[in-house]
Amino acid sequence: MSHAAEAALPVGVLGGTFNPVHYGHLRSALELVERLGLEQLRLMPCAVPPHRELPNCSAEHRCAMVKLAVAGEPRLHCDARELHRAGKSFTIDSLVELRAELGEQRSLCLVMGCDALLDITGWHRWGELLDWAHIVVIARPGWELPAAGEVAAWLSSRCVAEASALRLRPAGGILVEELRPLQISSTEIRQMLAAGHSPRYLLPDPVLGYIHRHNLYQ
Ligand code: ATP
């Protein structure tokens, strides 16, 4: 490994529908940048979710809101790659692309909430995810890690105790991180908007302005 590759900091990627993006996503993203010593964390909106209904809000709108949300924070980025791929947005395809761009040696961390982890065996080629990236699981209020079964066994066989372990190799480890719990969900924000209530202070003002300008979630 070259000296340059050794010195390169890990890159994180947080996939989601971001329908819309909120402070739960953003605060977790920033805390992870600092805890894991990431060079950057990319919020990657899913264009065609494989496991849930197509969101009522287009991928272009969701992506535009993520861009507004991360503007001004140089360590957070919007990664729009899934909007440029046809068909279902499989995470494994994005990881393969990211690996090609970042090189063989760069540490890559796929971030997901505990809720997403519970469904992981339904993900396309889920057993290969760790070949391409580490997985960082955010412990979320109200969700528990599986205690028994296939996912529990997979977790314990790949679990690492410390964030520093993720810097030593490019992929293959699972880290569970407890971050500041912020009980905010996109579902609740959509419900508030539909009911005519204000979700202000749960998401950035520029995102709320975008929602009003485009009459989203009415
Ligand atoms: P919805 O309510 O529509 O299901 P959501 O608020 O859970 O949406 P997603 O876009 O599905 O948001 O989430 C993307 C990723 O961010 C997921 O891995 C999810 O677990 C995580 N996440 C969502 N909300 C929070 C939060 N408040 N704190 C930490 N992580 C979160």
Short mmCIF file of C-alpha atoms and ligand atoms in Angstrom, two decimals:
data_model
loop_
_atom_site.label_atom_id
_atom_site.label_comp_id
_atom_site.label_asym_id
_atom_site.label_seq_id
_atom_site.Cartn_x
_atom_site.Cartn_y
_atom_site.Cartn_z
CA MET A 1 0.00 0.00 0.00
CA SER A 2 1.38 3.41 -0.87
CA HIS A 3 1.93 6.06 1.77
CA ALA A 4 -0.83 8.16 0.16
CA ALA A 5 -3.32 5.29 0.43
CA GLU A 6 -2.42 4.72 4.10
CA ALA A 7 -2.98 8.37 4.88
CA ALA A 8 -6.36 8.59 3.14
CA LEU A 9 -9.23 8.94 5.58
CA PRO A 10 -12.32 6.71 5.33
CA VAL A 11 -15.38 7.74 3.35
CA GLY A 12 -18.89 7.14 4.66
CA VAL A 13 -22.13 6.69 2.75
CA LEU A 14 -25.63 6.90 4.24
CA GLY A 15 -28.37 5.63 1.97
CA GLY A 16 -32.03 6.40 2.47
CA THR A 17 -35.15 7.77 0.86
CA PHE A 18 -34.68 11.17 2.54
CA ASN A 19 -38.36 11.92 2.04
CA PRO A 20 -37.57 14.53 3.30
CA VAL A 21 -34.09 14.80 4.85
CA HIS A 22 -34.21 15.97 8.51
CA TYR A 23 -31.99 16.79 11.48
CA GLY A 24 -31.97 13.13 12.61
CA HIS A 25 -30.08 12.28 9.41
CA LEU A 26 -27.87 15.35 9.48
CA ARG A 27 -26.84 15.29 13.12
CA SER A 28 -26.07 11.55 12.91
CA ALA A 29 -24.04 12.17 9.75
CA LEU A 30 -21.93 14.86 11.37
CA GLU A 31 -21.39 12.90 14.58
CA LEU A 32 -20.20 9.95 12.50
CA VAL A 33 -17.77 12.11 10.55
CA GLU A 34 -16.18 13.11 13.85
CA ARG A 35 -16.38 9.73 15.64
CA LEU A 36 -15.05 7.71 12.72
CA GLY A 37 -12.62 10.33 11.46
CA LEU A 38 -14.23 10.32 8.01
CA GLU A 39 -12.98 12.54 5.26
CA GLN A 40 -16.58 12.96 4.18
CA LEU A 41 -19.99 11.39 4.55
CA ARG A 42 -22.23 11.14 1.51
CA LEU A 43 -25.99 11.12 1.87
CA MET A 44 -27.17 8.98 -1.04
CA PRO A 45 -30.86 9.31 -1.92
CA CYS A 46 -32.43 6.15 -3.25
CA ALA A 47 -34.16 6.62 -6.61
CA VAL A 48 -36.26 3.44 -6.77
CA PRO A 49 -36.41 1.77 -3.34
CA PRO A 50 -36.33 -2.02 -3.83
CA HIS A 51 -38.29 -2.77 -0.65
CA ARG A 52 -40.84 -0.06 -0.24
CA GLU A 53 -43.41 1.79 -2.33
CA LEU A 54 -42.11 4.43 -4.70
CA PRO A 55 -42.14 7.63 -2.61
CA ASN A 56 -44.83 10.15 -3.57
CA CYS A 57 -42.05 12.72 -3.91
CA SER A 58 -39.71 12.36 -6.90
CA ALA A 59 -36.07 11.36 -6.50
CA GLU A 60 -35.10 14.73 -8.04
CA HIS A 61 -36.98 16.66 -5.34
CA ARG A 62 -35.57 14.44 -2.55
CA CYS A 63 -32.07 14.88 -3.92
CA ALA A 64 -32.48 18.67 -4.25
CA MET A 65 -33.51 18.80 -0.58
CA VAL A 66 -30.44 16.81 0.49
CA LYS A 67 -28.24 19.22 -1.49
CA LEU A 68 -29.81 22.20 0.27
CA ALA A 69 -29.42 20.49 3.65
CA VAL A 70 -25.69 19.83 3.31
CA ALA A 71 -24.76 23.14 1.66
CA GLY A 72 -22.23 24.91 3.85
CA GLU A 73 -20.94 21.77 5.60
CA PRO A 74 -17.90 20.64 3.60
CA ARG A 75 -17.76 17.21 5.26
CA LEU A 76 -21.29 16.26 4.13
CA HIS A 77 -22.17 15.66 0.50
CA CYS A 78 -25.11 14.56 -1.60
CA ASP A 79 -24.30 11.52 -3.76
CA ALA A 80 -26.83 11.39 -6.60
CA ARG A 81 -25.54 8.24 -8.28
CA GLU A 82 -28.72 6.21 -7.76
CA LEU A 83 -30.71 8.78 -9.75
CA HIS A 84 -28.50 8.11 -12.75
CA ARG A 85 -28.99 4.32 -12.74
CA ALA A 86 -31.96 2.62 -14.31
CA GLY A 87 -34.04 0.09 -12.39
CA LYS A 88 -34.16 -0.56 -8.67
CA SER A 89 -31.56 1.20 -6.55
CA PHE A 90 -29.60 -1.66 -5.06
CA THR A 91 -27.03 -0.58 -2.46
CA ILE A 92 -24.58 -3.26 -3.57
CA ASP A 93 -24.40 -1.66 -7.05
CA SER A 94 -23.56 1.71 -5.47
CA LEU A 95 -20.86 0.15 -3.30
CA VAL A 96 -19.26 -1.52 -6.33
CA GLU A 97 -19.22 1.85 -8.12
CA LEU A 98 -17.83 3.66 -5.08
CA ARG A 99 -15.10 1.07 -4.64
CA ALA A 100 -14.04 1.55 -8.27
CA GLU A 101 -13.84 5.31 -7.70
CA LEU A 102 -12.08 5.21 -4.32
CA GLY A 103 -9.60 2.42 -5.10
CA GLU A 104 -8.96 -0.95 -3.46
CA GLN A 105 -7.37 0.34 -0.25
CA ARG A 106 -9.64 3.15 0.85
CA SER A 107 -11.80 2.43 3.88
CA LEU A 108 -15.48 2.77 2.94
CA CYS A 109 -18.24 2.74 5.58
CA LEU A 110 -21.87 2.05 4.71
CA VAL A 111 -24.03 3.63 7.42
CA MET A 112 -27.51 2.44 8.27
CA GLY A 113 -29.97 2.78 11.11
CA CYS A 114 -30.87 -0.19 13.25
CA ASP A 115 -34.27 -0.33 11.52
CA ALA A 116 -32.61 -0.85 8.14
CA LEU A 117 -30.32 -3.53 9.56
CA LEU A 118 -33.26 -5.65 10.72
CA ASP A 119 -34.37 -6.10 7.08
CA ILE A 120 -30.90 -6.71 5.71
CA THR A 121 -31.39 -10.34 4.70
CA GLY A 122 -33.95 -9.10 2.15
CA TRP A 123 -31.40 -6.83 0.47
CA HIS A 124 -30.11 -7.80 -2.96
CA ARG A 125 -26.81 -9.79 -2.53
CA TRP A 126 -26.70 -8.79 1.15
CA GLY A 127 -23.99 -11.36 1.92
CA GLU A 128 -21.59 -9.46 -0.37
CA LEU A 129 -22.00 -6.01 1.21
CA LEU A 130 -19.03 -6.51 3.53
CA ASP A 131 -16.79 -7.44 0.61
CA TRP A 132 -17.07 -3.84 -0.55
CA ALA A 133 -17.49 -1.77 2.62
CA HIS A 134 -17.67 -1.79 6.39
CA ILE A 135 -21.12 -1.40 7.92
CA VAL A 136 -21.78 1.13 10.66
CA VAL A 137 -25.08 0.64 12.44
CA ILE A 138 -26.67 3.60 14.20
CA ALA A 139 -28.49 2.50 17.33
CA ARG A 140 -31.87 4.31 17.14
CA PRO A 141 -34.36 4.95 19.93
CA GLY A 142 -37.06 2.30 19.93
CA TRP A 143 -35.05 -0.23 17.89
CA GLU A 144 -32.96 -3.11 19.16
CA LEU A 145 -30.32 -5.19 17.46
CA PRO A 146 -31.43 -8.76 16.78
CA ALA A 147 -30.44 -11.05 19.66
CA ALA A 148 -30.77 -14.37 17.82
CA GLY A 149 -30.92 -15.71 14.27
CA GLU A 150 -29.00 -15.19 11.05
CA VAL A 151 -28.41 -11.44 11.39
CA ALA A 152 -27.31 -11.76 15.05
CA ALA A 153 -24.75 -14.42 14.07
CA TRP A 154 -23.52 -12.32 11.16
CA LEU A 155 -23.17 -9.28 13.45
CA SER A 156 -21.21 -11.08 16.11
CA SER A 157 -18.86 -12.72 13.60
CA ARG A 158 -17.99 -9.37 11.97
CA CYS A 159 -18.35 -6.93 14.86
CA VAL A 160 -15.43 -4.64 15.69
CA ALA A 161 -15.16 -2.91 19.06
CA GLU A 162 -13.65 0.40 18.03
CA ALA A 163 -13.97 2.88 15.21
CA SER A 164 -10.20 2.83 14.73
CA ALA A 165 -10.48 -0.77 13.42
CA LEU A 166 -12.37 0.54 10.39
CA ARG A 167 -9.37 2.60 9.34
CA LEU A 168 -7.04 -0.39 9.19
CA ARG A 169 -8.70 -2.16 6.27
CA PRO A 170 -10.95 -1.16 3.41
CA ALA A 171 -14.04 -3.28 4.22
CA GLY A 172 -15.43 -6.22 6.19
CA GLY A 173 -16.17 -4.99 9.73
CA ILE A 174 -19.41 -4.03 11.49
CA LEU A 175 -19.43 -1.26 14.10
CA VAL A 176 -22.45 -0.32 16.19
CA GLU A 177 -22.42 3.32 17.24
CA GLU A 178 -24.71 4.99 19.72
CA LEU A 179 -25.22 8.55 18.64
CA ARG A 180 -27.28 11.36 20.10
CA PRO A 181 -30.83 10.07 19.78
CA LEU A 182 -33.10 12.46 17.90
CA GLN A 183 -36.56 11.10 17.57
CA ILE A 184 -37.36 12.55 14.16
CA SER A 185 -38.67 10.63 11.18
CA SER A 186 -39.58 11.62 7.66
CA THR A 187 -42.92 9.85 8.11
CA GLU A 188 -43.84 12.14 10.97
CA ILE A 189 -42.76 15.24 9.04
CA ARG A 190 -44.93 14.20 6.07
CA GLN A 191 -47.86 13.61 8.40
CA MET A 192 -47.43 17.02 10.03
CA LEU A 193 -47.37 18.74 6.65
CA ALA A 194 -50.41 16.82 5.42
CA ALA A 195 -52.27 17.85 8.57
CA GLY A 196 -51.32 21.50 8.10
CA HIS A 197 -48.90 21.57 11.06
CA SER A 198 -45.41 23.03 10.94
CA PRO A 199 -42.39 20.70 11.10
CA ARG A 200 -40.08 23.71 11.52
CA TYR A 201 -36.95 23.02 13.63
CA LEU A 202 -37.09 19.30 12.79
CA LEU A 203 -35.39 19.96 9.45
CA PRO A 204 -33.35 22.83 7.97
CA ASP A 205 -35.29 25.96 6.99
CA PRO A 206 -34.04 25.88 3.36
CA VAL A 207 -35.50 22.35 3.05
CA LEU A 208 -38.83 23.50 4.48
CA GLY A 209 -38.79 26.47 2.10
CA TYR A 210 -38.25 24.07 -0.81
CA ILE A 211 -41.17 21.91 0.37
CA HIS A 212 -43.50 24.92 0.45
CA ARG A 213 -42.31 26.31 -2.88
CA HIS A 214 -42.95 23.00 -4.62
CA ASN A 215 -46.15 22.14 -2.71
CA LEU A 216 -44.73 18.82 -1.54
CA TYR A 217 -46.49 16.55 0.98
CA GLN A 218 -49.74 18.56 0.98
P1 ATP B 1 -39.32 7.18 6.94
O1 ATP B 1 -39.98 7.74 8.16
O2 ATP B 1 -39.91 7.67 5.63
O3 ATP B 1 -39.15 5.68 6.99
P2 ATP B 1 -36.68 7.93 7.93
O4 ATP B 1 -36.88 9.18 8.72
O5 ATP B 1 -36.46 6.64 8.69
O6 ATP B 1 -37.85 7.79 6.86
P3 ATP B 1 -34.81 7.28 5.82
O7 ATP B 1 -34.59 8.15 4.63
O8 ATP B 1 -35.56 6.03 5.62
O9 ATP B 1 -35.49 8.21 6.95
O10 ATP B 1 -33.46 7.02 6.58
C1 ATP B 1 -32.20 6.90 6.00
C2 ATP B 1 -31.27 6.32 7.03
O11 ATP B 1 -31.18 7.22 8.14
C3 ATP B 1 -31.77 4.99 7.59
O12 ATP B 1 -30.66 4.14 7.72
C4 ATP B 1 -32.37 5.37 8.93
O13 ATP B 1 -32.25 4.34 9.86
C5 ATP B 1 -31.51 6.57 9.34
N1 ATP B 1 -32.29 7.50 10.17
C6 ATP B 1 -33.50 8.00 9.92
N2 ATP B 1 -33.91 8.82 10.90
C7 ATP B 1 -32.93 8.85 11.82
C8 ATP B 1 -32.75 9.49 13.10
N3 ATP B 1 -33.69 10.26 13.64
N4 ATP B 1 -31.60 9.25 13.76
C9 ATP B 1 -30.65 8.44 13.25
N5 ATP B 1 -30.76 7.80 12.06
C10 ATP B 1 -31.87 8.00 11.35
#
